[in-house]
CSV table of C-alpha atoms and ligand atoms in Angstrom, one decimal:
chain,number,residue,atom,x,y,z
A,1,UNK,CA,14.3,13.6,-2.2
A,2,UNK,CA,12.0,11.3,-3.1
A,3,UNK,CA,8.3,12.8,-3.8
A,4,UNK,CA,4.9,11.1,-3.5
A,5,UNK,CA,3.1,11.0,-6.3
A,6,UNK,CA,0.1,9.8,-7.1
A,7,UNK,CA,-1.5,9.0,-10.6
A,8,UNK,CA,-4.8,8.3,-11.9
A,9,UNK,CA,-4.8,6.8,-15.2
A,10,UNK,CA,-8.1,4.0,-16.1
A,11,UNK,CA,-6.0,2.1,-18.6
A,12,UNK,CA,-3.9,-0.6,-17.3
A,13,UNK,CA,-0.8,-0.7,-19.4
A,14,UNK,CA,0.0,3.0,-19.0
A,15,UNK,CA,-1.0,2.9,-15.3
A,16,UNK,CA,1.7,-0.3,-14.7
A,17,UNK,CA,4.5,1.3,-17.1
A,18,UNK,CA,3.9,5.4,-15.2
A,19,UNK,CA,4.3,3.6,-12.3
A,20,UNK,CA,7.2,1.1,-12.9
A,21,UNK,CA,9.3,4.6,-14.5
A,22,UNK,CA,8.3,6.7,-11.2
A,23,UNK,CA,9.2,4.6,-9.0
A,24,UNK,CA,12.7,3.9,-10.9
A,25,UNK,CA,13.2,7.4,-10.2
A,26,UNK,CA,13.7,7.3,-6.3
A,27,UNK,CA,9.5,8.3,-6.8
A,28,UNK,CA,7.4,7.1,-4.8
A,29,UNK,CA,4.0,6.1,-6.3
A,30,UNK,CA,-0.3,5.6,-5.2
A,31,UNK,CA,-1.7,5.3,-8.0
A,32,UNK,CA,-5.5,5.6,-8.9
A,33,UNK,CA,-7.9,4.4,-11.7
A,34,UNK,CA,-11.5,6.6,-11.1
A,35,UNK,CA,-11.1,10.5,-9.8
A,36,UNK,CA,-13.6,8.0,-7.0
A,37,UNK,CA,-10.0,6.8,-5.8
A,38,UNK,CA,-7.7,9.4,-6.7
A,39,UNK,CA,-9.8,11.2,-3.7
A,40,UNK,CA,-10.1,8.8,-1.3
A,41,UNK,CA,-5.8,8.2,-1.7
A,42,UNK,CA,-5.7,12.4,-1.2
A,43,UNK,CA,-7.5,12.6,2.1
A,44,UNK,CA,-5.7,9.9,3.1
A,45,UNK,CA,-2.3,11.4,2.6
A,46,UNK,CA,-1.6,14.4,0.4
A,47,UNK,CA,0.7,14.2,-2.5
A,48,UNK,CA,3.1,16.3,-4.4
A,49,UNK,CA,2.8,16.2,-7.2
A,50,UNK,CA,-0.3,13.8,-9.2
A,51,UNK,CA,-0.5,13.0,-12.9
A,52,UNK,CA,-3.8,13.0,-14.3
A,53,UNK,CA,-5.0,11.7,-16.9
A,54,UNK,CA,-8.1,13.7,-19.0
A,55,UNK,CA,-11.0,11.0,-19.4
A,56,UNK,CA,-11.0,9.1,-16.7
A,57,UNK,CA,-14.3,6.4,-16.3
A,58,UNK,CA,-16.4,8.3,-13.4
A,59,UNK,CA,-15.6,12.0,-14.5
A,60,UNK,CA,-12.9,13.8,-15.9
A,61,UNK,CA,-9.9,14.6,-15.2
A,62,UNK,CA,-10.7,18.6,-15.6
A,63,UNK,CA,-13.0,17.4,-12.7
A,64,UNK,CA,-10.0,16.6,-10.5
A,65,UNK,CA,-8.6,18.3,-11.0
A,66,UNK,CA,-10.3,22.0,-9.9
A,67,UNK,CA,-11.1,19.5,-7.2
A,68,UNK,CA,-8.2,20.1,-6.0
A,69,UNK,CA,-7.5,23.5,-7.3
A,70,UNK,CA,-10.6,24.5,-4.8
A,71,UNK,CA,-9.8,22.8,-1.2
A,72,UNK,CA,-7.3,24.6,0.4
A,73,UNK,CA,-5.4,21.4,1.5
A,74,UNK,CA,-5.0,20.6,-2.0
A,75,UNK,CA,-4.6,23.6,-3.5
A,76,UNK,CA,-0.5,24.3,-4.3
A,77,UNK,CA,-0.7,20.6,-5.8
A,78,UNK,CA,1.6,21.1,-9.0
A,79,UNK,CA,-0.8,19.1,-11.8
A,80,UNK,CA,0.4,17.2,-15.4
A,81,UNK,CA,-2.3,16.0,-17.3
A,82,UNK,CA,-2.3,13.4,-19.7
A,83,UNK,CA,-3.8,13.5,-22.8
A,84,UNK,CA,-4.2,12.3,-26.0
A,85,UNK,CA,-6.1,15.3,-27.2
A,86,UNK,CA,-2.8,17.9,-28.4
A,87,UNK,CA,-5.7,20.7,-29.7
A,88,UNK,CA,-5.1,24.1,-28.4
A,89,UNK,CA,-8.8,24.3,-26.9
A,90,UNK,CA,-7.7,21.4,-25.2
A,91,UNK,CA,-4.8,22.1,-23.5
A,92,UNK,CA,-6.3,26.3,-22.5
A,93,UNK,CA,-9.2,24.2,-21.1
A,94,UNK,CA,-6.5,21.8,-18.9
A,95,UNK,CA,-4.5,24.9,-17.2
A,96,UNK,CA,-7.5,27.0,-17.5
A,97,UNK,CA,-8.2,24.1,-15.1
A,98,UNK,CA,-5.1,23.9,-12.5
A,99,UNK,CA,-3.0,22.2,-14.5
A,100,UNK,CA,1.0,22.9,-14.0
A,101,UNK,CA,1.9,21.2,-18.0
A,102,UNK,CA,0.0,18.9,-19.5
A,103,UNK,CA,2.0,14.8,-22.0
A,104,UNK,CA,0.4,14.1,-25.3
A,105,UNK,CA,-0.1,10.2,-25.5
A,106,UNK,CA,1.6,8.5,-26.5
A,107,UNK,CA,4.9,10.2,-24.6
A,108,UNK,CA,8.9,8.4,-23.3
A,109,UNK,CA,9.2,7.7,-20.3
A,110,UNK,CA,12.2,9.9,-20.0
A,111,UNK,CA,10.7,12.4,-21.4
A,112,UNK,CA,7.3,12.6,-18.1
A,113,UNK,CA,10.7,12.3,-15.7
A,114,UNK,CA,12.3,15.0,-17.1
A,115,UNK,CA,8.9,17.3,-17.3
A,116,UNK,CA,8.1,15.8,-13.6
A,117,UNK,CA,11.6,17.4,-12.2
A,118,UNK,CA,10.9,21.1,-14.2
A,119,UNK,CA,6.7,21.4,-12.2
A,120,UNK,CA,8.5,20.0,-8.7
A,121,UNK,CA,11.7,22.5,-9.6
A,122,UNK,CA,9.3,25.5,-10.7
A,123,UNK,CA,6.5,24.5,-7.7
A,124,UNK,CA,8.4,23.0,-4.6
A,125,UNK,CA,12.3,23.0,-5.8
A,126,UNK,CA,12.5,21.8,-1.8
A,127,UNK,CA,11.3,18.3,-3.4
A,128,UNK,CA,14.0,18.5,-6.3
A,129,UNK,CA,18.2,17.1,-5.2
A,130,UNK,CA,18.9,20.8,-6.8
A,131,UNK,CA,22.3,22.4,-5.5
A,132,UNK,CA,21.2,25.5,-3.3
A,133,UNK,CA,23.6,27.7,-2.6
A,134,UNK,CA,22.5,31.5,-0.8
A,135,UNK,CA,23.2,33.8,1.5
A,136,UNK,CA,27.3,32.3,1.8
A,137,UNK,CA,25.3,29.0,2.6
A,138,UNK,CA,25.8,26.0,0.4
A,139,UNK,CA,23.4,23.1,0.5
A,140,UNK,CA,23.2,20.0,-1.2
A,141,UNK,CA,20.9,17.5,-1.0
A,142,UNK,CA,21.9,14.5,-3.3
A,143,UNK,CA,25.1,13.8,-0.7
A,144,UNK,CA,22.8,15.6,2.7
A,145,UNK,CA,26.3,17.8,2.9
A,146,UNK,CA,25.6,21.7,3.9
A,147,UNK,CA,29.1,24.2,4.4
A,148,UNK,CA,29.3,27.8,5.5
A,149,UNK,CA,31.4,30.5,4.4
A,150,UNK,CA,31.8,33.8,6.2
A,151,UNK,CA,32.2,36.7,4.1
A,152,UNK,CA,35.6,36.0,2.2
A,153,UNK,CA,35.9,33.1,4.7
A,154,UNK,CA,36.9,29.7,3.3
A,155,UNK,CA,34.2,27.6,3.6
A,156,UNK,CA,33.8,24.6,5.6
A,157,UNK,CA,31.3,21.7,6.9
A,158,UNK,CA,28.5,21.9,8.8
A,159,UNK,CA,27.1,18.7,11.0
A,160,UNK,CA,23.5,19.1,10.4
A,161,UNK,CA,20.5,16.2,11.2
A,162,UNK,CA,18.2,14.8,9.2
A,163,UNK,CA,15.4,17.4,9.8
A,164,UNK,CA,17.6,20.0,10.4
A,165,UNK,CA,18.6,19.3,7.2
A,166,UNK,CA,15.1,19.2,5.1
A,167,UNK,CA,14.0,22.8,7.2
A,168,UNK,CA,17.1,24.6,6.1
A,169,UNK,CA,16.5,23.0,2.3
A,170,UNK,CA,13.1,24.5,2.2
A,171,UNK,CA,14.1,27.7,4.2
A,172,UNK,CA,16.8,28.1,1.1
A,173,UNK,CA,13.9,27.7,-1.8
A,174,UNK,CA,11.7,29.6,-0.3
A,175,UNK,CA,13.5,32.6,1.1
A,176,UNK,CA,12.8,36.4,2.6
A,177,UNK,CA,9.0,34.7,3.6
A,178,UNK,CA,7.5,34.5,6.4
A,179,UNK,CA,6.3,30.7,7.5
A,180,UNK,CA,4.3,30.7,10.9
A,181,UNK,CA,4.9,26.9,12.7
A,182,UNK,CA,2.0,25.4,12.0
A,183,UNK,CA,3.1,25.6,7.5
A,184,UNK,CA,7.0,24.7,8.5
A,185,UNK,CA,4.3,21.1,9.8
A,186,UNK,CA,2.9,21.2,6.9
A,187,UNK,CA,5.7,21.8,4.5
A,188,UNK,CA,8.9,20.3,6.7
A,189,UNK,CA,6.8,17.5,8.2
A,190,UNK,CA,4.5,16.8,6.5
A,191,UNK,CA,1.1,16.6,5.5
A,192,UNK,CA,-1.7,14.9,7.8
A,193,UNK,CA,1.3,14.6,10.7
A,194,UNK,CA,-0.1,15.5,13.8
A,195,UNK,CA,2.7,17.3,15.7
A,196,UNK,CA,3.0,20.2,18.8
A,197,UNK,CA,4.0,22.8,17.0
A,198,UNK,CA,6.9,24.2,19.6
A,199,UNK,CA,8.4,20.8,18.2
A,200,UNK,CA,9.0,23.3,15.4
A,201,UNK,CA,10.9,25.7,17.6
A,202,UNK,CA,13.3,22.5,19.5
A,203,UNK,CA,14.2,22.3,15.0
A,204,UNK,CA,14.1,25.6,14.5
A,205,UNK,CA,16.8,26.1,17.8
A,206,UNK,CA,18.8,23.0,16.6
A,207,UNK,CA,19.2,24.4,13.2
A,208,UNK,CA,20.9,28.1,14.3
A,209,UNK,CA,23.1,25.6,16.5
A,210,UNK,CA,24.2,23.4,13.7
A,211,UNK,CA,25.0,27.1,11.6
A,212,UNK,CA,26.9,28.6,14.5
A,213,UNK,CA,30.3,27.9,13.8
A,214,UNK,CA,30.0,30.4,9.6
A,215,UNK,CA,28.0,32.9,11.4
A,216,UNK,CA,24.9,31.5,9.2
A,217,UNK,CA,22.6,31.2,12.7
A,218,UNK,CA,21.4,34.8,12.0
A,219,UNK,CA,19.6,34.2,8.9
A,220,UNK,CA,16.9,32.8,10.7
A,221,UNK,CA,15.0,35.1,11.9
A,222,UNK,CA,11.9,35.4,14.5
A,223,UNK,CA,9.4,37.0,14.0
A,224,UNK,CA,7.9,37.5,16.4
A,225,UNK,CA,3.9,37.1,16.5
A,226,UNK,CA,4.1,35.2,13.1
A,227,UNK,CA,6.7,32.8,12.7
A,228,UNK,CA,9.8,32.0,11.3
A,229,UNK,CA,11.7,33.9,7.6
A,230,UNK,CA,15.2,32.8,6.2
A,231,UNK,CA,16.3,36.7,5.8
A,232,UNK,CA,19.7,35.4,3.5
A,233,UNK,CA,20.6,39.3,4.1
A,234,UNK,CA,20.2,39.6,7.6
A,235,UNK,CA,22.0,42.3,8.8
A,236,UNK,CA,23.5,41.4,11.8
A,237,UNK,CA,21.3,43.5,13.8
A,238,UNK,CA,19.2,41.4,15.6
A,239,UNK,CA,15.4,42.5,17.3
A,240,UNK,CA,18.0,42.1,20.9
A,241,UNK,CA,20.8,44.6,19.8
A,242,UNK,CA,17.9,47.2,18.5
A,243,UNK,CA,15.9,47.0,21.7
A,244,UNK,CA,19.4,48.1,23.6
A,245,UNK,CA,20.1,50.5,21.3
A,246,UNK,CA,16.4,52.0,22.3
A,247,UNK,CA,16.5,51.3,25.0
B,301,LIG,CA1,-8.2,7.1,-19.8
């Protein structure tokens, strides 16, 4: 899946080289030459990853990294530092400021793309094209196909809409955790998308419907008062059955 990458680099030739290669790799690229410009871009649209030069004209990239980490809205954005520095102390300072990785200049475009993929795989697996298999479901982002198999049964292709596919991709890469409707809107529909929370309920319903033919609808659990959870080991006993047992 294409991700939005903010490139903060004041050297025009390097900014251009990086932007061209990222665009070619299928990413959407935002460009800034100063921390000030970068802050403005982040306010308008939250990127999926930031490539951050260390030495910038207005202030250090480290300061920007710390600001991103200090703000709840941007706290979780993966950051890769681009740096001409290679001494150990600088690397430690970069990592302590919240960078996920650093690349020492000069670097090859191939190395850059590989590092970005590795960081996204670790920090935002729903943005990669990696095949995900969990709880008898197999989701292939590259071909947009979904297969489900009952225990001991044959896998069958499942019909699923694009939004439900993204929702399921997020769930399968973040299983067993409860997400509120607001969190799901941020993660699946994107930051700065203003939708009512019941939009989530509509798509959860469609997602369960899509998973029904293979019996996987039970994996999408409603957590009362909190939100939803994808539980790969969900038992067939749901809350309704429990209520009947104790009635
Ligand atoms: Ca620079």
